[in-house]
Coordinates of C-alpha atoms in Angstrom, one line a residue:
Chain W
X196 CA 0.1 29.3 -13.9
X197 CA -3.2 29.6 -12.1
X198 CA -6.7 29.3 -14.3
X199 CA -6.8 33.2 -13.8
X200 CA -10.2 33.1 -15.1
X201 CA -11.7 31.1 -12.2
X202 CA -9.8 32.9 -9.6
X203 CA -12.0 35.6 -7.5
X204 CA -10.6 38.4 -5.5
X205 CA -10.2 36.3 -2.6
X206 CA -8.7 32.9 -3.9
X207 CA -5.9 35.3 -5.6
X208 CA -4.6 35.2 -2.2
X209 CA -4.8 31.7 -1.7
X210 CA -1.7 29.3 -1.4
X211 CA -1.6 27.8 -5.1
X212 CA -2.4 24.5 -2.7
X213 CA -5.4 25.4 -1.5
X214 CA -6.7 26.7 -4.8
X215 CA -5.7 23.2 -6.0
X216 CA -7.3 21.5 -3.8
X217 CA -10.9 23.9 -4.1
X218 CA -14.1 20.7 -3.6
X219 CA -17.8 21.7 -4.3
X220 CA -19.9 19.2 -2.9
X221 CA -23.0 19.0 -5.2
X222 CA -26.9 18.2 -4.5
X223 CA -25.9 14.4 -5.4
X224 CA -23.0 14.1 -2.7
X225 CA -21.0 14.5 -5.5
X226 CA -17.4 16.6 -5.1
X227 CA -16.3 19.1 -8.4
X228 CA -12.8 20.4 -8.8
X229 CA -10.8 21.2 -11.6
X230 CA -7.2 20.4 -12.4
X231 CA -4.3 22.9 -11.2
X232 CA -2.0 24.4 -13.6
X233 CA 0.3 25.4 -10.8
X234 CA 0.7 21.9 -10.5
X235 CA 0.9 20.5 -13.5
X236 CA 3.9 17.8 -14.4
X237 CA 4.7 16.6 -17.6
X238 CA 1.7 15.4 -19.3
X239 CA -1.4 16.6 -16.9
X240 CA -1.8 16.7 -13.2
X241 CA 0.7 15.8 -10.4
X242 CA -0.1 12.8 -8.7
X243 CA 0.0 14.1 -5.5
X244 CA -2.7 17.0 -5.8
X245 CA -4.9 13.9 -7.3
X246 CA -4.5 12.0 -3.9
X247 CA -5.0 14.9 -2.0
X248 CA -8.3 15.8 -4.1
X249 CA -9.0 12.2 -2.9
X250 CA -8.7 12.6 0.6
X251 CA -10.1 15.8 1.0
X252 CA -12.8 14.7 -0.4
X253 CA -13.0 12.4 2.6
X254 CA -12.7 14.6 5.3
X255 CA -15.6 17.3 3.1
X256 CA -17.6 14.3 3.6
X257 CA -20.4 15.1 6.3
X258 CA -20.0 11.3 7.6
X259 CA -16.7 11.1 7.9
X260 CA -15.5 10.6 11.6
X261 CA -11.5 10.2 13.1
X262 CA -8.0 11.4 11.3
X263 CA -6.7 10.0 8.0
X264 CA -5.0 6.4 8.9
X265 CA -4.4 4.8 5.0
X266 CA -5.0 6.1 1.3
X267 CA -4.1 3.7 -1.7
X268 CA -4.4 5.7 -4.7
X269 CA -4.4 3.4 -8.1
X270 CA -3.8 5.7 -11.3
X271 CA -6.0 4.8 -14.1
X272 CA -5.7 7.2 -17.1
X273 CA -4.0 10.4 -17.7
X274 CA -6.1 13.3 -17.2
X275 CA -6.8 16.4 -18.9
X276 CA -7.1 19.5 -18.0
X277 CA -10.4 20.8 -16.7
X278 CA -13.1 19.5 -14.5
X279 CA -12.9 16.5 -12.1
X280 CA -15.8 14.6 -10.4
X281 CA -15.0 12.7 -7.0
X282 CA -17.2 10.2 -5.4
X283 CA -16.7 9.5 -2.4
X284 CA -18.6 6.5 -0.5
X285 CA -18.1 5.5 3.1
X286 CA -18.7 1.6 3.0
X287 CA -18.8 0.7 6.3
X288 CA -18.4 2.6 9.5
X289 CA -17.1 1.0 12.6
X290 CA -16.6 2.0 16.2
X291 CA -12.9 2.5 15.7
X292 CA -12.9 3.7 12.2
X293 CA -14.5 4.1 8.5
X294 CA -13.6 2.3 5.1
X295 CA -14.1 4.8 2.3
X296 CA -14.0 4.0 -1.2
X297 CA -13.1 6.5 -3.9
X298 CA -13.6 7.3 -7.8
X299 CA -12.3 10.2 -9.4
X300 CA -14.0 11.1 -13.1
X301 CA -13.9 13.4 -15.7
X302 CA -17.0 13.1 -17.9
X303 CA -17.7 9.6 -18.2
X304 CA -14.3 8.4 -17.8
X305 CA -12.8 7.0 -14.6
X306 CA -9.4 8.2 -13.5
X307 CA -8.3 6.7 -10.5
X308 CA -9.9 4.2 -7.4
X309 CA -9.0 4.9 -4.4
X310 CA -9.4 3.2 -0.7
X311 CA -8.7 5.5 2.4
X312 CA -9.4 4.3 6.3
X313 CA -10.3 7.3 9.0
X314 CA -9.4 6.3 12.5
X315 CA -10.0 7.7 16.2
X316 CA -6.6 7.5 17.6
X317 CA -6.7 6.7 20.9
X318 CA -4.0 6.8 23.9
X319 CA -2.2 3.7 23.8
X320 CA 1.5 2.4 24.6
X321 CA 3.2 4.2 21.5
X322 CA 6.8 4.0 19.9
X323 CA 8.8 5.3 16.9
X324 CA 11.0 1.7 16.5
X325 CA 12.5 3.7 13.1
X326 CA 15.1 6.4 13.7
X327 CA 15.4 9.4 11.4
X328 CA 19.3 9.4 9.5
X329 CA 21.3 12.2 10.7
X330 CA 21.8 15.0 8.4
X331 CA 22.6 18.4 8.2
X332 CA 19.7 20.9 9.1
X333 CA 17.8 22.5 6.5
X334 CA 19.3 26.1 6.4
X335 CA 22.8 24.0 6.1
X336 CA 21.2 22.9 2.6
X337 CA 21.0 24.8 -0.3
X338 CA 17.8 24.7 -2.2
X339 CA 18.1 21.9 -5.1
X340 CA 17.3 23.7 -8.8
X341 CA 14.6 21.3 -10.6
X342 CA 13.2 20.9 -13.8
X343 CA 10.7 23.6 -15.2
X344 CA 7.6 21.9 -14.5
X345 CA 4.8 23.4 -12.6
X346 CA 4.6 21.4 -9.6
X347 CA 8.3 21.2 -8.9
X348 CA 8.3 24.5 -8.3
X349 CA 5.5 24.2 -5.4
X350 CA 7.9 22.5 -3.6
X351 CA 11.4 23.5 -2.3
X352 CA 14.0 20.5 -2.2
X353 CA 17.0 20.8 -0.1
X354 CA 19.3 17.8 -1.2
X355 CA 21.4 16.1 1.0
X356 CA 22.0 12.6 -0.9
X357 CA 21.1 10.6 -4.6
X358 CA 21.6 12.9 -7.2
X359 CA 19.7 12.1 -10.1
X360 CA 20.8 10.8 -14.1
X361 CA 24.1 9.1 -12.5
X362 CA 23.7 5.7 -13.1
X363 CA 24.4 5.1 -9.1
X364 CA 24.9 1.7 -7.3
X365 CA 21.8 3.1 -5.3
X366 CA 18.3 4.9 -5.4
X367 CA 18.7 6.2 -1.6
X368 CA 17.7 9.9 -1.6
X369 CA 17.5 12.0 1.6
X370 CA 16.3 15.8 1.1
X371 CA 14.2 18.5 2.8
X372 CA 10.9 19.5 1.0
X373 CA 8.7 22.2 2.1
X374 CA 5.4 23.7 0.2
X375 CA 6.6 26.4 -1.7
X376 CA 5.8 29.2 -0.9
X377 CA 5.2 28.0 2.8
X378 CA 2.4 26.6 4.0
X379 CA 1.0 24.8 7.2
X380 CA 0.7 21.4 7.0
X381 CA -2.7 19.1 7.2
X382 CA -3.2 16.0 5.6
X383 CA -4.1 16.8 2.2
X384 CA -1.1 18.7 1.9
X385 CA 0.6 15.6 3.3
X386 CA -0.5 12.9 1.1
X387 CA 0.2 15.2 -1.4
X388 CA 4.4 15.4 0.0
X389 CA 3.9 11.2 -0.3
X390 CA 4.7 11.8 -4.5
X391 CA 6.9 14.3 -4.5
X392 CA 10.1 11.8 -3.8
X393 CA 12.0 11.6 -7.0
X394 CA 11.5 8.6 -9.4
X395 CA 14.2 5.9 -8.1
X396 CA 14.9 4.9 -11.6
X397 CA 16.0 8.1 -12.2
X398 CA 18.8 7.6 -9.3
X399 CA 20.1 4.5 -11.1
X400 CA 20.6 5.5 -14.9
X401 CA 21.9 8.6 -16.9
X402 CA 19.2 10.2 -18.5
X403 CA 15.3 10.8 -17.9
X404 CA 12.8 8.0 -18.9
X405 CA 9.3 7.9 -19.2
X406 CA 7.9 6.8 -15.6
X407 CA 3.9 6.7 -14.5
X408 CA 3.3 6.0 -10.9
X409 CA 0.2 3.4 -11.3
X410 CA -0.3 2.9 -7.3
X411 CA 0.5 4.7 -4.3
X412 CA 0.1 3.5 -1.2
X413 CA -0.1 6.0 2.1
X414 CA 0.0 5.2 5.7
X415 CA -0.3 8.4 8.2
X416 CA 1.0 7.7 11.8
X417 CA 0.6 10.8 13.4
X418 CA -2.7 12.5 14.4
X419 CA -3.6 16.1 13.2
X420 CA -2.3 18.1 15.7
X421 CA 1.3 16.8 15.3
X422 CA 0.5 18.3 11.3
X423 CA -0.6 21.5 13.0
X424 CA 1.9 22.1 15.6
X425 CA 4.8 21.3 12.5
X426 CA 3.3 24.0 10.8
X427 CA 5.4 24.7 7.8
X428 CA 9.0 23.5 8.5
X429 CA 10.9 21.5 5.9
X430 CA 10.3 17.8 6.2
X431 CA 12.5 15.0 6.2
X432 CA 12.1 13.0 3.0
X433 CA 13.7 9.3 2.9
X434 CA 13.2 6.9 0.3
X435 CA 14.7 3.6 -2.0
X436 CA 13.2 1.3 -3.9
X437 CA 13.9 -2.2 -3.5
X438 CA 13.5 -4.0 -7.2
X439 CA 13.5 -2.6 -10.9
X440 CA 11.7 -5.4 -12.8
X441 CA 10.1 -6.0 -16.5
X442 CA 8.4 -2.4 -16.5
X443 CA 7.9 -1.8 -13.1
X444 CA 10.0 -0.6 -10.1
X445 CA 8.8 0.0 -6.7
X446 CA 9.7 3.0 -3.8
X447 CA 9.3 3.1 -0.3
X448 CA 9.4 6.4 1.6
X449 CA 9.3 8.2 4.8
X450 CA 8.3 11.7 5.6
X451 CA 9.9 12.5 9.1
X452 CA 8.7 16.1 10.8
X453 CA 10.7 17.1 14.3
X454 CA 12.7 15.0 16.0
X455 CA 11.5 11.7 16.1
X456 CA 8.0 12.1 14.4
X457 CA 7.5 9.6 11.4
X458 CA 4.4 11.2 10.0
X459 CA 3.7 9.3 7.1
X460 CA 5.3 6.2 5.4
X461 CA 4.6 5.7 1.8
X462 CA 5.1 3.4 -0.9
X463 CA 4.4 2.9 -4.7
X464 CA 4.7 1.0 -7.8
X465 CA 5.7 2.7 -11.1
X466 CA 5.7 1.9 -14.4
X467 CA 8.4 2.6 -16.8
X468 CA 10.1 2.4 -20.5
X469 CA 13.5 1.5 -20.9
Chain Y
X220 CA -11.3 -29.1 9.9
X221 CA -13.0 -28.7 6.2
X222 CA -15.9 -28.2 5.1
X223 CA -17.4 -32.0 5.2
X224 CA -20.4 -32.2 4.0
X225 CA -19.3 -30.0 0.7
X226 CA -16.2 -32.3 -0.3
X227 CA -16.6 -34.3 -3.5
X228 CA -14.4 -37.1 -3.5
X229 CA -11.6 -35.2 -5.8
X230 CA -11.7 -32.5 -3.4
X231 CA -10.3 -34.5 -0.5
X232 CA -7.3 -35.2 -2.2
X233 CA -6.9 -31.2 -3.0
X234 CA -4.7 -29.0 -0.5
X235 CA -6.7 -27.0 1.9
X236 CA -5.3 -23.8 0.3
X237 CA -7.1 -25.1 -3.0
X238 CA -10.1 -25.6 -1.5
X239 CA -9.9 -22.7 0.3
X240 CA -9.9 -20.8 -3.1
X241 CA -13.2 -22.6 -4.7
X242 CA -15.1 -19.6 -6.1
X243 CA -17.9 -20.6 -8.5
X244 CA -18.6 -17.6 -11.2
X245 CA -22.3 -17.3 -11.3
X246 CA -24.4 -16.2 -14.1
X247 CA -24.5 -12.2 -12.8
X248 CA -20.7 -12.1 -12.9
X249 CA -20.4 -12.6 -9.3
X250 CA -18.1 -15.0 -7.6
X251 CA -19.0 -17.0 -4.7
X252 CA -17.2 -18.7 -2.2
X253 CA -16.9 -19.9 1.5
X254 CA -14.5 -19.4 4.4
X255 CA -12.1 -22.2 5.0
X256 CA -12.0 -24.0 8.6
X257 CA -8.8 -25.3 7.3
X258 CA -7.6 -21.2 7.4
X259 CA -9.1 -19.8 10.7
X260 CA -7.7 -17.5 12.8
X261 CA -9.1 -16.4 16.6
X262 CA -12.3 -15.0 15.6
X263 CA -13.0 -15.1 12.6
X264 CA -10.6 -16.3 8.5
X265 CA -7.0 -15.6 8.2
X266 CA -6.9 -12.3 6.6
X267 CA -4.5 -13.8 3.8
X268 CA -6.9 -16.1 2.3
X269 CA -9.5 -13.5 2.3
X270 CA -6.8 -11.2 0.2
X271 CA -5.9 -14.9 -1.8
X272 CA -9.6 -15.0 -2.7
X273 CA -10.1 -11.5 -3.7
X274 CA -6.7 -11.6 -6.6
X275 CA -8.1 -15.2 -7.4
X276 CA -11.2 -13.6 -8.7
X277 CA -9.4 -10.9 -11.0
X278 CA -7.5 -14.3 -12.1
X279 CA -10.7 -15.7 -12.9
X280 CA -12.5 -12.9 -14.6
X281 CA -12.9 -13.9 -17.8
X282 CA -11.5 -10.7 -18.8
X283 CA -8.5 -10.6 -17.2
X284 CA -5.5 -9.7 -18.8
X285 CA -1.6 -9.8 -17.3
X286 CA -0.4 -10.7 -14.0
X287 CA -0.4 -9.4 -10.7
X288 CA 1.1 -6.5 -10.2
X289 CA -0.5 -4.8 -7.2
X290 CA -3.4 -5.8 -3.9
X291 CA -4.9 -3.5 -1.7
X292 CA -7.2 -4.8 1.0
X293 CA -9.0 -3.1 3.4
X294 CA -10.6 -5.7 5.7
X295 CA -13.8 -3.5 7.0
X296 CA -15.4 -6.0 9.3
X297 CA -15.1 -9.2 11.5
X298 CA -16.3 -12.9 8.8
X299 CA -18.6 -14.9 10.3
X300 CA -18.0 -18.6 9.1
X301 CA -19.9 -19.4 5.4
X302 CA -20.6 -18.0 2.4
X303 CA -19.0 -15.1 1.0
X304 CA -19.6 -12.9 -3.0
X305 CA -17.1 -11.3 -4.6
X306 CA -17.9 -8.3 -7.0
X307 CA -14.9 -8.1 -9.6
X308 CA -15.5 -4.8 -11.6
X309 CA -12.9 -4.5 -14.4
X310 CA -12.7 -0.5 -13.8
X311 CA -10.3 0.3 -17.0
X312 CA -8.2 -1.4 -18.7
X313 CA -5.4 0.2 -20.7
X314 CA -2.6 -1.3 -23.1
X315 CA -0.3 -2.3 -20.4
X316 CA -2.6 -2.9 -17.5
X317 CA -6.2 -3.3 -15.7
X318 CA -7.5 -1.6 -12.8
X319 CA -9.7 -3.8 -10.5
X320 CA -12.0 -2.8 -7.9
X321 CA -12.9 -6.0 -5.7
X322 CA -15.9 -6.0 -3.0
X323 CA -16.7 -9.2 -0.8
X324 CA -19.4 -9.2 1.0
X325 CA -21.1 -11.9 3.3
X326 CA -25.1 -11.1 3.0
X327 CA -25.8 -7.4 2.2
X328 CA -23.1 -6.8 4.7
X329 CA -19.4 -5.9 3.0
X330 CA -16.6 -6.9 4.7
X331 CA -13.5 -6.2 2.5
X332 CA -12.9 -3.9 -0.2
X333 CA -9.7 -3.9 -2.6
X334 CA -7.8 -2.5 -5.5
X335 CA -5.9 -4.9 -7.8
X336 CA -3.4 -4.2 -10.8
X337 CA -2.8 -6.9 -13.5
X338 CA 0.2 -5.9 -15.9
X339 CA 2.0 -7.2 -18.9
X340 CA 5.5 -7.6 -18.2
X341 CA 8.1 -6.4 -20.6
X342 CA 11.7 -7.2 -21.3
X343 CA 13.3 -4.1 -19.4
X344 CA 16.4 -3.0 -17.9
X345 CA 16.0 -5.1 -14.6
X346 CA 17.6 -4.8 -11.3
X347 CA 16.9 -6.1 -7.7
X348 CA 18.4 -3.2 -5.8
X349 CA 17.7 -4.5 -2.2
X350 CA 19.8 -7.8 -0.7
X351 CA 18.2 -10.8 0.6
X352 CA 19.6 -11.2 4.4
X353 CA 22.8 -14.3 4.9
X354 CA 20.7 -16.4 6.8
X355 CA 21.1 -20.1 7.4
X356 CA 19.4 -22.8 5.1
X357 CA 16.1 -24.0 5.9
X358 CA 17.0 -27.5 6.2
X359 CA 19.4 -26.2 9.1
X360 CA 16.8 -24.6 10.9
X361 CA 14.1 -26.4 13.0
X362 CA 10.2 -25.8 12.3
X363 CA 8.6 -23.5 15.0
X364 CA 5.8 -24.4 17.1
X365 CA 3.4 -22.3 16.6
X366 CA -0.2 -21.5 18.6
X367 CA -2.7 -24.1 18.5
X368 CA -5.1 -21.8 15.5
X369 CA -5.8 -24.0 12.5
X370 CA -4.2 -21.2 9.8
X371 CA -0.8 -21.3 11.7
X372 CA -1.0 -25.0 11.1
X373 CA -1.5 -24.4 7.7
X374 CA 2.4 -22.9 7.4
X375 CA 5.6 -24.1 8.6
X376 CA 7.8 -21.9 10.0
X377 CA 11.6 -22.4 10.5
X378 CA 12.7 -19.6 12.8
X379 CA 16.0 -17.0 12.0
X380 CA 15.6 -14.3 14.2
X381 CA 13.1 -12.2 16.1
X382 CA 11.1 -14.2 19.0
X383 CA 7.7 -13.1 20.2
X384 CA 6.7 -11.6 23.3
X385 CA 10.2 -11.3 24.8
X386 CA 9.7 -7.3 24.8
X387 CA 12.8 -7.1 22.6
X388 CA 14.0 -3.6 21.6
X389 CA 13.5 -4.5 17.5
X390 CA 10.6 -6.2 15.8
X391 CA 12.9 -7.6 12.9
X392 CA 12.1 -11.2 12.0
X393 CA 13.4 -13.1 9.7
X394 CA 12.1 -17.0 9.3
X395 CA 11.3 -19.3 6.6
X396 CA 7.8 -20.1 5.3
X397 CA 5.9 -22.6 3.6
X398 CA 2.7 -23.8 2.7
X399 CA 1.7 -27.3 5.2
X400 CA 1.5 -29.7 3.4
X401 CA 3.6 -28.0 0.9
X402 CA 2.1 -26.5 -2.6
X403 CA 3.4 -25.2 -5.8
X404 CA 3.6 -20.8 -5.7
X405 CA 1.0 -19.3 -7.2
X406 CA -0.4 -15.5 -6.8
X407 CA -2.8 -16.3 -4.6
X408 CA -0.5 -18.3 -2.1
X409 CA 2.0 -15.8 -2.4
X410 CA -0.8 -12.7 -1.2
X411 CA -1.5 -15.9 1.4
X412 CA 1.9 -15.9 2.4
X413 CA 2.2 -12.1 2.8
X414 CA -0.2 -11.9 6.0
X415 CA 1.3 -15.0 7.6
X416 CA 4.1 -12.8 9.3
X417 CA 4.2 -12.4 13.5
X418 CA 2.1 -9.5 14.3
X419 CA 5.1 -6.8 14.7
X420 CA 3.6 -5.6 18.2
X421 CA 4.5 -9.3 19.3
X422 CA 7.8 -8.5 19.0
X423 CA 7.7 -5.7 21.5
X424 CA 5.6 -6.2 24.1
X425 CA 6.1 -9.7 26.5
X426 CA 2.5 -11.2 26.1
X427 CA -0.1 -11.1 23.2
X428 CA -2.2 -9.1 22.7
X429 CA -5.4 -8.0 20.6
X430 CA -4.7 -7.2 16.7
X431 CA -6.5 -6.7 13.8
X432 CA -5.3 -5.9 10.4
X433 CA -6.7 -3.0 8.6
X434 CA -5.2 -2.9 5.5
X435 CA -2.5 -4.5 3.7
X436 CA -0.5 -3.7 0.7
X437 CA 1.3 -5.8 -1.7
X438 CA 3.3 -5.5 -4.8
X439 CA 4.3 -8.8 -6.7
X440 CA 7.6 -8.3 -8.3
X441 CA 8.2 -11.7 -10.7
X442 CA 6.3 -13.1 -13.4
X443 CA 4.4 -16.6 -13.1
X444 CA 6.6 -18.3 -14.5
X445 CA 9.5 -17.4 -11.9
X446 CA 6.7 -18.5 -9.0
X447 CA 6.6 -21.5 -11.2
X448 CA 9.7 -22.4 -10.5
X449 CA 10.0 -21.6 -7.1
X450 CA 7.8 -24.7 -6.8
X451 CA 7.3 -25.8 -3.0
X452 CA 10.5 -24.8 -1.8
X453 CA 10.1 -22.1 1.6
X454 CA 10.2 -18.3 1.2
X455 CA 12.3 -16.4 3.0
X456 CA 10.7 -13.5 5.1
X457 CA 12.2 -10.3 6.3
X458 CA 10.2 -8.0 8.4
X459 CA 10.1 -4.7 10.6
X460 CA 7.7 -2.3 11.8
X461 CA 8.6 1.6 11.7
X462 CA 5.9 3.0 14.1
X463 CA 3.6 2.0 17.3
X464 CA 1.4 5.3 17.1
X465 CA -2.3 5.8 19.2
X466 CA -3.5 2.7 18.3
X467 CA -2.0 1.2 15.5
X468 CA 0.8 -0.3 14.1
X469 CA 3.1 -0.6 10.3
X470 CA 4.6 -3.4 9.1
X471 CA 6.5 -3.7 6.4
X472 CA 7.8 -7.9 4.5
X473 CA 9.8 -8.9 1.7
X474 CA 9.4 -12.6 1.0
X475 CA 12.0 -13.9 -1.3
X476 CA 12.6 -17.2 -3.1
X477 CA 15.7 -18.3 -4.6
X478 CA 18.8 -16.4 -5.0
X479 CA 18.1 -12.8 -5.2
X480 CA 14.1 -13.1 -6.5
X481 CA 12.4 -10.8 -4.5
X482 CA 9.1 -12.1 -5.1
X483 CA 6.7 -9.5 -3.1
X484 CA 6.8 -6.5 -0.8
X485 CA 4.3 -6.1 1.2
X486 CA 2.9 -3.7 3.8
X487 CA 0.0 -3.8 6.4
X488 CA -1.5 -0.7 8.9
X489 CA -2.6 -2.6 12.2
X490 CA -4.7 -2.0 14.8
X491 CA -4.0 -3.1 18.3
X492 CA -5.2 -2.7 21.9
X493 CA -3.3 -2.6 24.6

């Protein structure tokens, strides 16, 4: 499912991730990558490798100072396969951190806007107020079989609760996802995780419906040595949604790593036919 | 605490909020505007009428099409008091919705940048999945006083639980809102209204401390014509913060009107010093 074509000796034996997430920075300050057919969903590109071509693009970017702190990603367009232009403009740079603002192309065409914040953590009085649910470990879970599209087969989900196409009183979901195969965690990677929770409409009616997430919104709480030292161990994925409304339901989830560590919150707004 | 010397007669009789939101479309497009006395905080505008004025302008654009359906803003530096642009670029619009990309800038200096979403809403299968809390009345709580800075005035609170700067072991709140004097729901009050919660850090430690809001998130759930009816009445808001982490802060609000009308949900990354 790779574009075997474009793959050199060397990227063969790169995660399919990293191939995805492959930025040339051009003359112009320009950033050129191509859509992933490894993780392809439905109609063109997962959502997630598009945020994470986002913010990698940010932290390519020669300026760019501190750790990834927020990333709204709006979806404009449905993409095709191919070639993807990023540009990526730091708008203001403060002591503290740097406001980024973000257009992804192809040709002419605009395909999403993006805003992202880098921050210098600093050592301050700290606390995780939010507790992680208890649930069985990982290797007490049995990997959950998905739907043949690319992408869901990049990641491994071990479900623990909200099946899908039930018609349930609920759209809670708790499950371990991992990169699959394996691979260490860093931000991109990350923000990528933030859209691989399952659509909560599909938690609350019997049958797959056409969904498009138009906005994601990503805040990332822990600094980039926390990512490092998690490595590639399953992480904790928590979500609901609170309202299903005229077209448009929304999701809020949390993406726990070990013990206590909330790494990333997450939320989005996604548009739907029934 | 207006603006004197720039109030026609008919403007004195207009709500501070109202006059607040003046932004005069010029002949390049751009939209100008002014901070409001009437809404300052410490050092510098409540960061909710800056969001309020950057949806207003999508509202305004003459090519505007739909509702609100989602606000990003990323408030990049500290306002001084006076004028302020707003750039409104109409990024794509599709059959269902419009992508907005917002700049305001004060000078050549920008100091907030922001994503909007307007959306037709469609009859759907609908469903508010999430509960409002059993909380007393209103008119059975008492107003709150509140610190002595002219946007506070500008709302009245009736308290429900969560008190600052107790060091409590939660930073839940729950209270009642409302424009002061009180004023009919639009879009731009309610984006208002979603930055006028207690800073969630309040809640934990026993004395304030410095804040700043980074970048807040908000998704509007209703049609206009359910904010319509709303009218004056006060909103309920429910709030919690997951994580204190290095610097920063989340929060997370619901503001609800009547009955089981979730009206937004909202979410904010916050920085702090202490």
């Amino acid at each position: 499912m790779n574009h075997p074509k474009e793959l050199s000796p060397a990227q063969v034996e790169t995660h399919p991730f990293d191939h995805a997430m492959i930025l040339e920075r051009q003359a112009d300050g320009r950033f050129r990558g191509h859509t992933s057919a490894a993780y392809w969903n439905m109609v063109g590109p997962y959502g997630g490798t598009t945020a994470a071509l986002l913010l990698r693009a940010v932290m390519l970017s020669p300026e760019r100072a501190g750790d990834p702190l927020s990333l709204t990603v709006n979806y404009l367009a449905p993409m095709s396969e191919g070639e993807l232009m990023v540009d990526a403009e730091l708008v203001r740079a403060n002591r503290t951190n740097q406001h980024w603002s973000l257009r992804m192309s192809q040709g002419e065409r605009p395909v999403a806007t993006a805003l992202a914040i880098t921050a210098m953590r600093r050592e301050t009085w700290s606390h995780t107020e939010a507790r992680p649910p208890v649930v069985p470990r990982p290797e007490q879970c049995t990997p959950t079989p998905r739907a043949p599209l690319p992408f869901l087969q990049r990641y491994e989900f071990r479900h623990i609760e909200g099946t899908p196409f039930q018609a349930g009183g609920s759209s809670d979901t708790k499950e371990w996802v991992a990169d699959n195969p394996p691979r260490p965690l860093d931000y991109p990677s990350l923000a990528a995780l933030c859209d691989a929770f399952l659509p909560r409409i599909f938690l609350r009616r019997d049958r797959p419906i056409p969904i498009s997430t138009v906005s994601m919104n990503i805040y990332f709480h822990t600094g980039a040595e926390v990512l490092q030292r998690h490595g590639s161990k399953p992480l904790l994925a928590v979500a609901n949604g609170h309202v299903f409304s005229d077209g448009h339901f929304d999701q809020q989830g949390q993406l726990w790593g070990d013990g206590d560590a909330l790494l990333a919150t997450t939320h989005q707004i996604v548009w739907y036919k029934e």
